[in-house]
mmCIF file of C-alpha atoms and ligand atoms in Angstrom:
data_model
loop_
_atom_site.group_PDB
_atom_site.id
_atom_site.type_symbol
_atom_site.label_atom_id
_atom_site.label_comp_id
_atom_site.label_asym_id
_atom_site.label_seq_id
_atom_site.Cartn_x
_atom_site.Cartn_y
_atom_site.Cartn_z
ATOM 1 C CA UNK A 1 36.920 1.994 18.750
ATOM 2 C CA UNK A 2 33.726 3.164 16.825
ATOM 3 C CA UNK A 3 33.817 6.148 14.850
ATOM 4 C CA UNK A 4 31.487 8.212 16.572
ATOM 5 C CA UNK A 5 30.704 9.962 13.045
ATOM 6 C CA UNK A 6 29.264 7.037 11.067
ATOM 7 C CA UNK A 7 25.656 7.549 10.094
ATOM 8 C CA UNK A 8 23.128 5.153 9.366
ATOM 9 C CA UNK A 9 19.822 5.754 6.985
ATOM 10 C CA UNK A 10 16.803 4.127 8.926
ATOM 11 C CA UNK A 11 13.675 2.846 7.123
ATOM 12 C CA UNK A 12 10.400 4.023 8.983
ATOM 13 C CA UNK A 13 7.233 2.849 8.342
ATOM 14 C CA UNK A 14 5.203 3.704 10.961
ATOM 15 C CA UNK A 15 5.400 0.583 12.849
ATOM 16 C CA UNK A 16 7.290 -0.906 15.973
ATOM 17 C CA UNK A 17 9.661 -3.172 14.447
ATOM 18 C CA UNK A 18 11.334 -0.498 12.007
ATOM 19 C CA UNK A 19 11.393 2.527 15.105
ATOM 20 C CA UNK A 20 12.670 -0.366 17.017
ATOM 21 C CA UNK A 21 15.537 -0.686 14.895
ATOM 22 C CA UNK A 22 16.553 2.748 14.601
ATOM 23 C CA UNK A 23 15.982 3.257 18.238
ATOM 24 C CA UNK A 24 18.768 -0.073 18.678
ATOM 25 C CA UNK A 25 21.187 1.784 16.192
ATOM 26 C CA UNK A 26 20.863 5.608 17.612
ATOM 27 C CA UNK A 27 21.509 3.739 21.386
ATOM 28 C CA UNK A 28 24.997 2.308 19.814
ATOM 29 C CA UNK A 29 26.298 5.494 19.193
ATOM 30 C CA UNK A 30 25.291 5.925 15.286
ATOM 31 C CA UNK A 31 23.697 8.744 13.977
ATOM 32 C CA UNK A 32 20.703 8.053 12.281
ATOM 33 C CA UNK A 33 18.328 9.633 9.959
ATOM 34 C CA UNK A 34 14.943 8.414 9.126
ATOM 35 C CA UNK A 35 13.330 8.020 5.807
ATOM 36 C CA UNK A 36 9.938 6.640 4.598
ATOM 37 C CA UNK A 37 8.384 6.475 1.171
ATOM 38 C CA UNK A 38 5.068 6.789 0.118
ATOM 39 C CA UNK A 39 4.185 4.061 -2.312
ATOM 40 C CA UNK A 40 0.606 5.029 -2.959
ATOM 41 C CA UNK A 41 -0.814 1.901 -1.528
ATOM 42 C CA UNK A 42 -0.559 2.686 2.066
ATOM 43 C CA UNK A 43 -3.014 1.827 4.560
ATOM 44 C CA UNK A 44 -3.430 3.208 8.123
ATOM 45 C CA UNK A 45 -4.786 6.891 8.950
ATOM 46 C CA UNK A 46 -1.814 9.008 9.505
ATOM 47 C CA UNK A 47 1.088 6.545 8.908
ATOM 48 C CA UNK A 48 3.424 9.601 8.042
ATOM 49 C CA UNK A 49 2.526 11.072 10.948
ATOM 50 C CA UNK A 50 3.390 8.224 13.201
ATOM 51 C CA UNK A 51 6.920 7.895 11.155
ATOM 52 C CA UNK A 52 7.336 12.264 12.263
ATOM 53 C CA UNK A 53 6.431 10.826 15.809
ATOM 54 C CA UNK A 54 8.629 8.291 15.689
ATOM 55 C CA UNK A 55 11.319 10.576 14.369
ATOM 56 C CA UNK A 56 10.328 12.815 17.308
ATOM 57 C CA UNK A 57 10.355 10.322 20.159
ATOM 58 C CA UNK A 58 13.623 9.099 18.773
ATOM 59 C CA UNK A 59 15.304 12.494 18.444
ATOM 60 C CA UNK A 60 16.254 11.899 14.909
ATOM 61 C CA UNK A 61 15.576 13.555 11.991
ATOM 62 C CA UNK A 62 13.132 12.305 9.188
ATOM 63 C CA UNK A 63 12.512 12.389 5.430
ATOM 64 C CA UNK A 64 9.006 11.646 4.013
ATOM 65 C CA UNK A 65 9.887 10.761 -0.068
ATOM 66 C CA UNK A 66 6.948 10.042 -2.449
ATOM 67 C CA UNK A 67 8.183 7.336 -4.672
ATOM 68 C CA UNK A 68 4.449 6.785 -6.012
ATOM 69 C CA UNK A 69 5.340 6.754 -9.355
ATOM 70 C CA UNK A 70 7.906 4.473 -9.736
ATOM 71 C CA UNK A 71 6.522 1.907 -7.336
ATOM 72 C CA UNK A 72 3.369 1.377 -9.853
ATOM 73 C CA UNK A 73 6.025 -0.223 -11.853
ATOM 74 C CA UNK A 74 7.185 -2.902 -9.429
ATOM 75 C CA UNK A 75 3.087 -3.510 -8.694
ATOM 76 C CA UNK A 76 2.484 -4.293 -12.584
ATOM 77 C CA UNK A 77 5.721 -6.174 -13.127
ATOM 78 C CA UNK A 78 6.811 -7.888 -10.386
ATOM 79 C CA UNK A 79 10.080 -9.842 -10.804
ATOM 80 C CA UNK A 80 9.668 -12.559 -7.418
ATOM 81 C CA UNK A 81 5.913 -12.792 -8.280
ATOM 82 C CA UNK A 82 2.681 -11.788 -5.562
ATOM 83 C CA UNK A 83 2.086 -13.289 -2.110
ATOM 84 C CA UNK A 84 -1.430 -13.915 -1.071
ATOM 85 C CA UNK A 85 -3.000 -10.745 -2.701
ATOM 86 C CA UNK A 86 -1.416 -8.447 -4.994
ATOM 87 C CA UNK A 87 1.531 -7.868 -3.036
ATOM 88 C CA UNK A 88 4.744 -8.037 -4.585
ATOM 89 C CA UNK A 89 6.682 -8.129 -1.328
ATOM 90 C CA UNK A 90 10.390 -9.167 -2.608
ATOM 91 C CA UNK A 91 10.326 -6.499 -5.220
ATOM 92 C CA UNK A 92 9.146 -3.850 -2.879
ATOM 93 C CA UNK A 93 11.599 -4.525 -0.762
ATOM 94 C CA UNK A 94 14.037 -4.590 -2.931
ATOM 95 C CA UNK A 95 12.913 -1.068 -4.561
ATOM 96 C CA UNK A 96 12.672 0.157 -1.343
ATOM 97 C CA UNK A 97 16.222 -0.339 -0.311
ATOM 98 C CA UNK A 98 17.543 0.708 -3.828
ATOM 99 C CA UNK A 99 15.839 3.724 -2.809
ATOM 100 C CA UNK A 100 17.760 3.614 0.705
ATOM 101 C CA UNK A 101 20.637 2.994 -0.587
ATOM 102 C CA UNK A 102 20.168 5.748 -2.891
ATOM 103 C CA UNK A 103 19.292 8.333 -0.020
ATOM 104 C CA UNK A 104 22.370 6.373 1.938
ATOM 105 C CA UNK A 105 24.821 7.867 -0.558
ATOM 106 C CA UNK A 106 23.030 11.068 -0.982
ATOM 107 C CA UNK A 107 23.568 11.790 3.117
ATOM 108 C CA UNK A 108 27.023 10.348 2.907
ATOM 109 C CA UNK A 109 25.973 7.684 5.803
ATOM 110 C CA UNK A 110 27.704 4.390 5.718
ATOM 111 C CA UNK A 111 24.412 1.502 5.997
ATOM 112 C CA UNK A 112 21.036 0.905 6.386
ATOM 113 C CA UNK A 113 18.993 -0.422 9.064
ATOM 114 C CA UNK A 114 15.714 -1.692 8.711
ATOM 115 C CA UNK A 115 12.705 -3.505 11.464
ATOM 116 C CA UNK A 116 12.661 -7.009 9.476
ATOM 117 C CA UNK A 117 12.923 -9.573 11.590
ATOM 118 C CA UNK A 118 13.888 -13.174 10.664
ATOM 119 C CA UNK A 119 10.909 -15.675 10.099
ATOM 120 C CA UNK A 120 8.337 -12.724 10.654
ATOM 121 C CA UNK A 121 6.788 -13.076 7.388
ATOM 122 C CA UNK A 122 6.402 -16.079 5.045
ATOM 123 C CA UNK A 123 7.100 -14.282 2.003
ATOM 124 C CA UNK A 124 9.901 -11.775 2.558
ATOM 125 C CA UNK A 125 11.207 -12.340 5.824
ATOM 126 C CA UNK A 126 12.884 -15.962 5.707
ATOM 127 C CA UNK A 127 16.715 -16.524 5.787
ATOM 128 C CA UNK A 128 16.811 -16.716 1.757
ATOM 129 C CA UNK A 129 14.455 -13.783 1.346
ATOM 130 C CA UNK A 130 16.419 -11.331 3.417
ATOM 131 C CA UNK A 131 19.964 -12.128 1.713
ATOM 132 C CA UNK A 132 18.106 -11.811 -1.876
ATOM 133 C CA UNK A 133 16.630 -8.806 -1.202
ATOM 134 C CA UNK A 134 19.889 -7.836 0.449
ATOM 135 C CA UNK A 135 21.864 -8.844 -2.953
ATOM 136 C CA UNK A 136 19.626 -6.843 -5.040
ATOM 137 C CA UNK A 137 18.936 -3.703 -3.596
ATOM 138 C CA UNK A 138 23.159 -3.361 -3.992
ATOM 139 C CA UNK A 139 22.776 -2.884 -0.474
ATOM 140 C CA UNK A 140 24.705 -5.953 0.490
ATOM 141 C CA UNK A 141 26.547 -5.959 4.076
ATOM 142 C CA UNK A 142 25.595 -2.594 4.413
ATOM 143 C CA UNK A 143 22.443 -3.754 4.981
ATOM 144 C CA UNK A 144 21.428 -4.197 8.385
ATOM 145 C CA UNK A 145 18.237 -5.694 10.836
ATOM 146 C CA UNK A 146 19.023 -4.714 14.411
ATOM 147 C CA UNK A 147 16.065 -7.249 15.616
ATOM 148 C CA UNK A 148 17.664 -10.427 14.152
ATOM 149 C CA UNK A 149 21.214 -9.230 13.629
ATOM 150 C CA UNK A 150 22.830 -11.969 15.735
ATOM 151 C CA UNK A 151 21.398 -14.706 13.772
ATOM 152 C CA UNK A 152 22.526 -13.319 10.365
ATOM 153 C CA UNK A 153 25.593 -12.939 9.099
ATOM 154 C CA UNK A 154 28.450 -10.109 9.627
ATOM 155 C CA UNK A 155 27.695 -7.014 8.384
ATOM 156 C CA UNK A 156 29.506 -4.123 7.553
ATOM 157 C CA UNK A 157 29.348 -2.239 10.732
ATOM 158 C CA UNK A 158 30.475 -5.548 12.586
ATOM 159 C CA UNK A 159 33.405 -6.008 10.021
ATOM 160 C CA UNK A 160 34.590 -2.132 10.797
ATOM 161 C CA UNK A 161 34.331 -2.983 14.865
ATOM 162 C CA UNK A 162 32.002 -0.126 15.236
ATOM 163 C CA UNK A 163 29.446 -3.181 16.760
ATOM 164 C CA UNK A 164 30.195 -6.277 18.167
ATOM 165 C CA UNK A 165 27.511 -9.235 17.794
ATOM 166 C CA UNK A 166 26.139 -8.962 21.028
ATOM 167 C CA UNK A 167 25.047 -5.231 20.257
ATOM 168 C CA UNK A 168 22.086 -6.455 17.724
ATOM 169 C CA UNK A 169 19.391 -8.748 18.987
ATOM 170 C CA UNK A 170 18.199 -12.138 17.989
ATOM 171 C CA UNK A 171 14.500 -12.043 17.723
ATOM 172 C CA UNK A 172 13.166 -14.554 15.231
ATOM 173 C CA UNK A 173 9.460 -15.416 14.156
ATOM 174 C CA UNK A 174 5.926 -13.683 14.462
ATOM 175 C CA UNK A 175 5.392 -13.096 17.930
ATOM 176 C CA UNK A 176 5.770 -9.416 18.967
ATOM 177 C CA UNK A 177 6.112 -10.126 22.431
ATOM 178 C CA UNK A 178 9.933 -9.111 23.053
ATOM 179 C CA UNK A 179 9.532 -5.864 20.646
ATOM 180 C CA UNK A 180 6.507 -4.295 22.879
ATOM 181 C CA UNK A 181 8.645 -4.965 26.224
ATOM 182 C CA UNK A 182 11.805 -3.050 24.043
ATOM 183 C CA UNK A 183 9.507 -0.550 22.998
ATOM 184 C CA UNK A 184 8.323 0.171 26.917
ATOM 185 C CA UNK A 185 11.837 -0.017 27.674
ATOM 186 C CA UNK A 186 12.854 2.081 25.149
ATOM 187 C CA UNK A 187 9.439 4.396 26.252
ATOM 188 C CA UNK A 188 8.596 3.714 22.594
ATOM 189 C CA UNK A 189 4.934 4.991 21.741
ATOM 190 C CA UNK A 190 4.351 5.742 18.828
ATOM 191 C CA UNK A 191 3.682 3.195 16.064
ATOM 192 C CA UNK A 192 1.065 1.566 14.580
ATOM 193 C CA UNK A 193 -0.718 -1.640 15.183
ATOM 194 C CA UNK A 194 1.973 -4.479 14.679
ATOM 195 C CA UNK A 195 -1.073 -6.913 13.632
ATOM 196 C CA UNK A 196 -2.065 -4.161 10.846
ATOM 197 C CA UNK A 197 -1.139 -4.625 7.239
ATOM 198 C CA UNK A 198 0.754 -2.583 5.824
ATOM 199 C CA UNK A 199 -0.370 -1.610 2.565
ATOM 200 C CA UNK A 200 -3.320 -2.222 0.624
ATOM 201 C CA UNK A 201 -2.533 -4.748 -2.168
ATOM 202 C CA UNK A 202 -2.584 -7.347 0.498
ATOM 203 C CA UNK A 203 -6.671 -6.827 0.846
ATOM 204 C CA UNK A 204 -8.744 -9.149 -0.551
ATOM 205 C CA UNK A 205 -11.237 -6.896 -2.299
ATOM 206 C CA UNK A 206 -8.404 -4.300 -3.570
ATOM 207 C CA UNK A 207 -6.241 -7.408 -4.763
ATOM 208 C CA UNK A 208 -9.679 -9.153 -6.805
ATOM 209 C CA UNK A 209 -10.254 -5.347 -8.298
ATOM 210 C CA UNK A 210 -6.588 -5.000 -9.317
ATOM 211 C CA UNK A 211 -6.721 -8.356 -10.888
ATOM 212 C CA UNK A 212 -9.976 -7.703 -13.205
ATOM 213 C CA UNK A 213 -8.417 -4.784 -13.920
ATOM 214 C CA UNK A 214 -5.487 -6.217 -15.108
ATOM 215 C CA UNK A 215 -7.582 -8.761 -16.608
ATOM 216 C CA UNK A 216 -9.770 -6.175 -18.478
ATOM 217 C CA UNK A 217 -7.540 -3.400 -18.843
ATOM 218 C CA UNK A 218 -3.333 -4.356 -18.691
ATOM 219 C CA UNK A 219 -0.861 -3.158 -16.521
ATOM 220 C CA UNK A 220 0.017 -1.061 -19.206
ATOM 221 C CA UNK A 221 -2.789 1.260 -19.896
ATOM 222 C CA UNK A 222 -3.589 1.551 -16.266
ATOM 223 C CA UNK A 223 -2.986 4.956 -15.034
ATOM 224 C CA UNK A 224 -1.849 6.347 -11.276
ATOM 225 C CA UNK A 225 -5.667 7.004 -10.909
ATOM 226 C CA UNK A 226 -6.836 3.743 -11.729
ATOM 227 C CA UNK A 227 -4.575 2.381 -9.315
ATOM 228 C CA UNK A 228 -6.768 5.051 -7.065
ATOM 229 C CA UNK A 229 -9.979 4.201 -8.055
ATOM 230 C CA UNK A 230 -9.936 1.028 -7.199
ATOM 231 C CA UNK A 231 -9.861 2.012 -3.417
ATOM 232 C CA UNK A 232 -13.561 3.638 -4.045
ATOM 233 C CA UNK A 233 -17.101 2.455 -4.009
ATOM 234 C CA UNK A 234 -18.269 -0.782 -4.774
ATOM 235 C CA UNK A 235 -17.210 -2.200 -8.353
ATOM 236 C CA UNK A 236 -19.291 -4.559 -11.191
ATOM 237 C CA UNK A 237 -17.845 -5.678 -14.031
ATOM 238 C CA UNK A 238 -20.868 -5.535 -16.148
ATOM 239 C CA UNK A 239 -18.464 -6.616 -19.934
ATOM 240 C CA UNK A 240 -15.314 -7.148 -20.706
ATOM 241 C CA UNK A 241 -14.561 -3.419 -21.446
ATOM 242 C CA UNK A 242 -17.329 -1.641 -19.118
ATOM 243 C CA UNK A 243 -17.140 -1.466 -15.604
ATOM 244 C CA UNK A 244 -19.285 0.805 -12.942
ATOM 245 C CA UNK A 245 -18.188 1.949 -9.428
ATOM 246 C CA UNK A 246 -20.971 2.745 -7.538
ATOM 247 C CA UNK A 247 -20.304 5.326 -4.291
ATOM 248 C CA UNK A 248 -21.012 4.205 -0.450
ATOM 249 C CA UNK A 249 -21.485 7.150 1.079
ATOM 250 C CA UNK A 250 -21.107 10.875 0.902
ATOM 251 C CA UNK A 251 -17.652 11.186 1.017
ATOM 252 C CA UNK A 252 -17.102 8.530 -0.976
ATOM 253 C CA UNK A 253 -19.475 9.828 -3.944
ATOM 254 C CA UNK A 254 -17.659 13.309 -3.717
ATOM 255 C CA UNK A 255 -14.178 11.455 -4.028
ATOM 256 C CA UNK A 256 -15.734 9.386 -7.645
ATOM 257 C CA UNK A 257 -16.987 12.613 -8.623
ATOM 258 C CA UNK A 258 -13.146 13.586 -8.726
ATOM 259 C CA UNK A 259 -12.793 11.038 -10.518
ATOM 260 C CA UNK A 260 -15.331 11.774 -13.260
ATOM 261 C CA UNK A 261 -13.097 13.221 -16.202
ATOM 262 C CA UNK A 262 -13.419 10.560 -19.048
ATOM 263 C CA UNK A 263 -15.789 8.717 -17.432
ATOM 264 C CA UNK A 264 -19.651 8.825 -17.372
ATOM 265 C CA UNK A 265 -20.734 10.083 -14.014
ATOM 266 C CA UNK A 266 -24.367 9.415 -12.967
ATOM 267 C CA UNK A 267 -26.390 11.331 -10.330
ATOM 268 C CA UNK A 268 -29.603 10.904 -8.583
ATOM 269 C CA UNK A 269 -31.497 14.827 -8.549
ATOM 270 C CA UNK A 270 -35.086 13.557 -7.045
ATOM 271 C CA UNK A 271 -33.447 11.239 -4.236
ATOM 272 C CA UNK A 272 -30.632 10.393 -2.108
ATOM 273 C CA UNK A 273 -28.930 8.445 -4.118
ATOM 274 C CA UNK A 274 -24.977 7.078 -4.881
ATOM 275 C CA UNK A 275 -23.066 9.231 -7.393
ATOM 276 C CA UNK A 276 -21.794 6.302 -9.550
ATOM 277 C CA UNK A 277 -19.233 6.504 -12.944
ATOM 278 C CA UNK A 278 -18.988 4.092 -15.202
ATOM 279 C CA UNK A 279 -15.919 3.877 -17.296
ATOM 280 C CA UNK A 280 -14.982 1.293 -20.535
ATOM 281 C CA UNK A 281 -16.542 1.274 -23.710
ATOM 282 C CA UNK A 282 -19.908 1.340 -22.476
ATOM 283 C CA UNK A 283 -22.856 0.316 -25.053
ATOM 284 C CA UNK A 284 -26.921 2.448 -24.422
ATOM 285 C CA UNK A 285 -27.816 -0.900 -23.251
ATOM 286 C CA UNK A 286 -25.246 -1.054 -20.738
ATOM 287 C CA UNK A 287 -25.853 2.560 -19.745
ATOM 288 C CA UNK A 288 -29.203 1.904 -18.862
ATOM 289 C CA UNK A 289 -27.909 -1.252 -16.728
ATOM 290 C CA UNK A 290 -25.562 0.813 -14.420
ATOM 291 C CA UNK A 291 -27.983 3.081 -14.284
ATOM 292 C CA UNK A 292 -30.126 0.167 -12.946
ATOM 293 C CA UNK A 293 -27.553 -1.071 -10.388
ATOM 294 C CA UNK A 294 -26.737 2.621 -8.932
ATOM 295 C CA UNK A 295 -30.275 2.855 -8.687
ATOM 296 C CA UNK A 296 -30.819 -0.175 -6.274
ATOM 297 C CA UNK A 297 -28.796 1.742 -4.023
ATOM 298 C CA UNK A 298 -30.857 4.686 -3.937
ATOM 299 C CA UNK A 299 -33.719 5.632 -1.579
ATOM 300 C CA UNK A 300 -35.907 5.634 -4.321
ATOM 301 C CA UNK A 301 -39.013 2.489 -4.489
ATOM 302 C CA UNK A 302 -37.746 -0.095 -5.870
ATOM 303 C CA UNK A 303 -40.970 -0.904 -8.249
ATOM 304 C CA UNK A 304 -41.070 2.859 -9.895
ATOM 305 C CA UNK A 305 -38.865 4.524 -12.122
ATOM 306 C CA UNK A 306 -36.397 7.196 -10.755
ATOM 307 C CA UNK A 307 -34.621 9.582 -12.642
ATOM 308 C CA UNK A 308 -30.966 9.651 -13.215
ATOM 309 C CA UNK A 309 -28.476 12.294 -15.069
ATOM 310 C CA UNK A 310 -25.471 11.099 -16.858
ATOM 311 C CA UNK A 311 -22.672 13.683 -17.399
ATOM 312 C CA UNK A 312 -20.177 13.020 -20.109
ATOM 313 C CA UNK A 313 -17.916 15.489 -21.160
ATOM 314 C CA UNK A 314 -19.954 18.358 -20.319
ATOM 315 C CA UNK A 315 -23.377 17.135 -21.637
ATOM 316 C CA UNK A 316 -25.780 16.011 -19.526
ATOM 317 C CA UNK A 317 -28.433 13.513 -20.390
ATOM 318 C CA UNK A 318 -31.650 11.651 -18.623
ATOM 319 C CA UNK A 319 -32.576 8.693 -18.066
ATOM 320 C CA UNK A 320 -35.462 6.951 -16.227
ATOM 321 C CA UNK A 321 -34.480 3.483 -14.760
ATOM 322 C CA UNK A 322 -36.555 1.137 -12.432
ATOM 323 C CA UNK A 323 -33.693 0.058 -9.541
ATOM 324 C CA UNK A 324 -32.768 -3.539 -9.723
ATOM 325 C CA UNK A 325 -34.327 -5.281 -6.826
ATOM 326 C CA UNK A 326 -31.685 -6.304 -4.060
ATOM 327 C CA UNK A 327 -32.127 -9.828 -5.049
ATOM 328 C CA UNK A 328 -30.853 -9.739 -8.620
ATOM 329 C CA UNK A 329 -28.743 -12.576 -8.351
ATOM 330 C CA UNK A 330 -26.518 -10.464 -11.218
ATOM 331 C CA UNK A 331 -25.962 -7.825 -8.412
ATOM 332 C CA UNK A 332 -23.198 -10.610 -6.593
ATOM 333 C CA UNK A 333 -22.012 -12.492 -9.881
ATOM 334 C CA UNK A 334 -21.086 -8.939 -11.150
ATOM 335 C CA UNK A 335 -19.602 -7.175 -8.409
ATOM 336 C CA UNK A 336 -15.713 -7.391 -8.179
ATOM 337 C CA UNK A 337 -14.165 -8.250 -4.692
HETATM 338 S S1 SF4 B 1 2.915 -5.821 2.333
HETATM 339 FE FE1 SF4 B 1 2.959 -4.209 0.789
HETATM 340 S S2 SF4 B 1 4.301 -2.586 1.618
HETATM 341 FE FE2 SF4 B 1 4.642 -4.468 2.844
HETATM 342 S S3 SF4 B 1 6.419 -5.440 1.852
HETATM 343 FE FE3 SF4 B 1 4.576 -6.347 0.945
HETATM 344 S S4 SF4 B 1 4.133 -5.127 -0.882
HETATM 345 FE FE4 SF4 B 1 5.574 -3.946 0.383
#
C-alpha cells in the first residue's frame, strides 16, 4: 500500500522529458514539487516561464532557485572533464542534484525524479553516467528517471512498494517519438523544443570565446560578468592581454555599454556606428587598432577617417581612425568563435 503522503522533488527544465517525468510521478499518487535552477548559461527565451507553465499544466507547485554563482565553479573546474563544447555535463548534473537533494531534505520529500532518459545523450545519459552521477550527487536510490525506470535498477520508491516496475517506463535512446505521444496523452503543452540545447556552453562560438578566455585570462580571475560578456558582440583577440568586443546591433551596443566599467568603451558621434569596449592591457597602438576594427563596422567610407570617442573612467578622448577594409584578412584570423 503506498503512502499517499510521500513527496517527490521534480527537476524542471523547461523541456518535455523532465515535465514528462513529474507528470509520470504526480499520476502514481506522489506529491510533487517542482524546482529549476538558473545556472547563468541558459538558452531559450522564457525557459522559466515554460518550467511556471509546466508547473501550471501539471497542477504542482514550483521553485525557480538561482544557483548562478556556484555553478561558475563547476564551469571552470570541471571534475568528469567537457563534452563537445564547454559543457561540463557530469558535473552539472551532479551539482544539480546535490542541489535537489538539498531542496529534497529542505521540503521533507522522500526522492527525486528527473526527465533523463537512458542512451539519450552520449555524454551524461549512458548506463555508467546515470549511476555516477547518481553516486555523487548523494542522491543514490533516491534518485529516480520515470522515462527509463524499468531498465535501471530498483530504486527507493520500488524498495518501499509505493511503485511497482511496471509503473515507470522504459524509453531508451534519442528518439522523442514515444515522449510527444505521452505528452498529447498527458495534454502536455508546454515545453520547449526537445531538439534545442539546453544551455549555452554547448555553442560553438560561446565555447571558442570561453576557451581564449581561459587561455588569456584563467578561470580564476574571470568574473560572473565575463562569463556574461562573452554572450555579446563579436570578439578579436587582438594580444595576448587585449581583447575588443565589437556590438551587432542596437540592443546589443546598449547591453556592452553596461558593460563598460573598467573597460575602454568606444563610440561613433558623426555616424551609425557599433559601440565597442575593449578590455586587457591595451597598448596606444592597439587602441588605435580596435578603433580600426569597430570602425569597419560603421556606416562611415571606408577610405576616410571617422571620428571615434574612447571613454575610460570618466575621461573621454578622440581619435580619428580610417575603418579597416572588410577584406583585412586580420579581421577573420583575429576574431574569436
Ligand atoms: S548541456 Fe549544459 S545544462 Fe545541459 S547537462 Fe550539459 S552542461 Fe548541464
Amino acid at each position: 500500500m503506498r503512502d499517499e503522503k510521500a513527496r517527490a522533488i521534480a527537476l524542471l527544465s523547461g523541456g518535455l522529458d523532465s515535465t514528462l517525468a513529474a507528470a509520470l510521478t504526480k499520476q502514481l499518487g506522489f506529491g510533487v514539487v517542482g524546482v529549476n535552477f538558473a545556472t547563468g548559461f541558459c538558452t531559450g527565451q522564457g525557459r522559466c516561464d515554460t518550467v511556471l507553465a509546466a508547473g501550471r499544466d501539471l497542477n504542482i507547485p514550483v521553485r525557480l532557485l538561482d544557483v548562478s554563482d556556484e555553478y561558475l565553479e563547476v564551469v571552470k573546474r570541471p571534475k568528469f572533464g567537457y563534452g563537445s563544447g564547454m559543457n561540463p555535463c557530469l558535473d552539472c548534473r551532479i551539482f544539480m542534484l546535490k542541489k535537489a537533494k538539498a531542496f529534497m531534505e529542505e521540503e521533507g520529500a522522500e526522492f527525486v525524479v528527473t526527465g533523463e532518459v537512458l542512451g539519450q545523450r552520449p555524454m551524461s545519459q549512458h548506463y555508467r553516467a546515470l549511476k555516477l552521477v547518481a553516486e555523487e550527487s548523494g542522491l543514490g536510490d533516491r534518485l529516480v528517471r520515470p522515462l527509463s525506470g524499468r531498465l535501471l535498477p530498483a530504486t527507493y520508491p520500488e524498495k518501499k512498494g509505493w511503485v511497482k516496475r511496471e509503473d515507470w517506463l522504459d524509453i531508451q535512446g534519442r528518439s522523442r517519438r514515444r515522449q510527444l505521444s505521452l505528452a498529447r496523452k498527458l495534454g502536455i503543452r508546454s515545453f520547449t523544443q526537445p531538439a534545442g540545447g539546453c544551455c549555452i556552453l554547448l555553442e560553438k562560438t560561446y565555447a571558442a570565446r570561453l576557451r581564449d578566455a581561459f587561455d588569456h585570462l584563467g578561470p580564476d580571475r574571470m568574473k560572473k560578468e565575463d562569463f556574461a560578456l562573452l554572450r555579446l558582440g563579436r570578439h578579436f583577440r587582438i594580444s595576448p592581454k587585449a581583447k575588443v568586443i565589437v556590438g551587432r546591433h542596437q540592443t546589443e551596443n546598449a547591453e556592452l555599454s553596461g558593460f563598460a566599467r573598467g573597460r575602454i568603451k568606444l563610440d561613433f558621434p558623426d555616424v551609425p556606428g557599433p559601440t565597442a569596449l575593449l578590455e586587457g592591457e591595451v597598448s596606444e597602438e592597439e587602441l588605435l587598432f580596435a578603433a580600426r576594427i569597430a570602425a569597419r563596422y560603421a556606416d562611415a567610407p571606408p577610405a576616410e577617417e571617422v571620428r571615434v570617442v574612447a571613454f575610460q573612467d570618466g575621461v573621454a578622448r578622440e581619435l580619428r581612425v580610417k575603418p579597416l577594409s572588410p577584406d583585412d584578412p586580420r579581421l577573420k584570423k583575429l576574431r574569436i568563435g
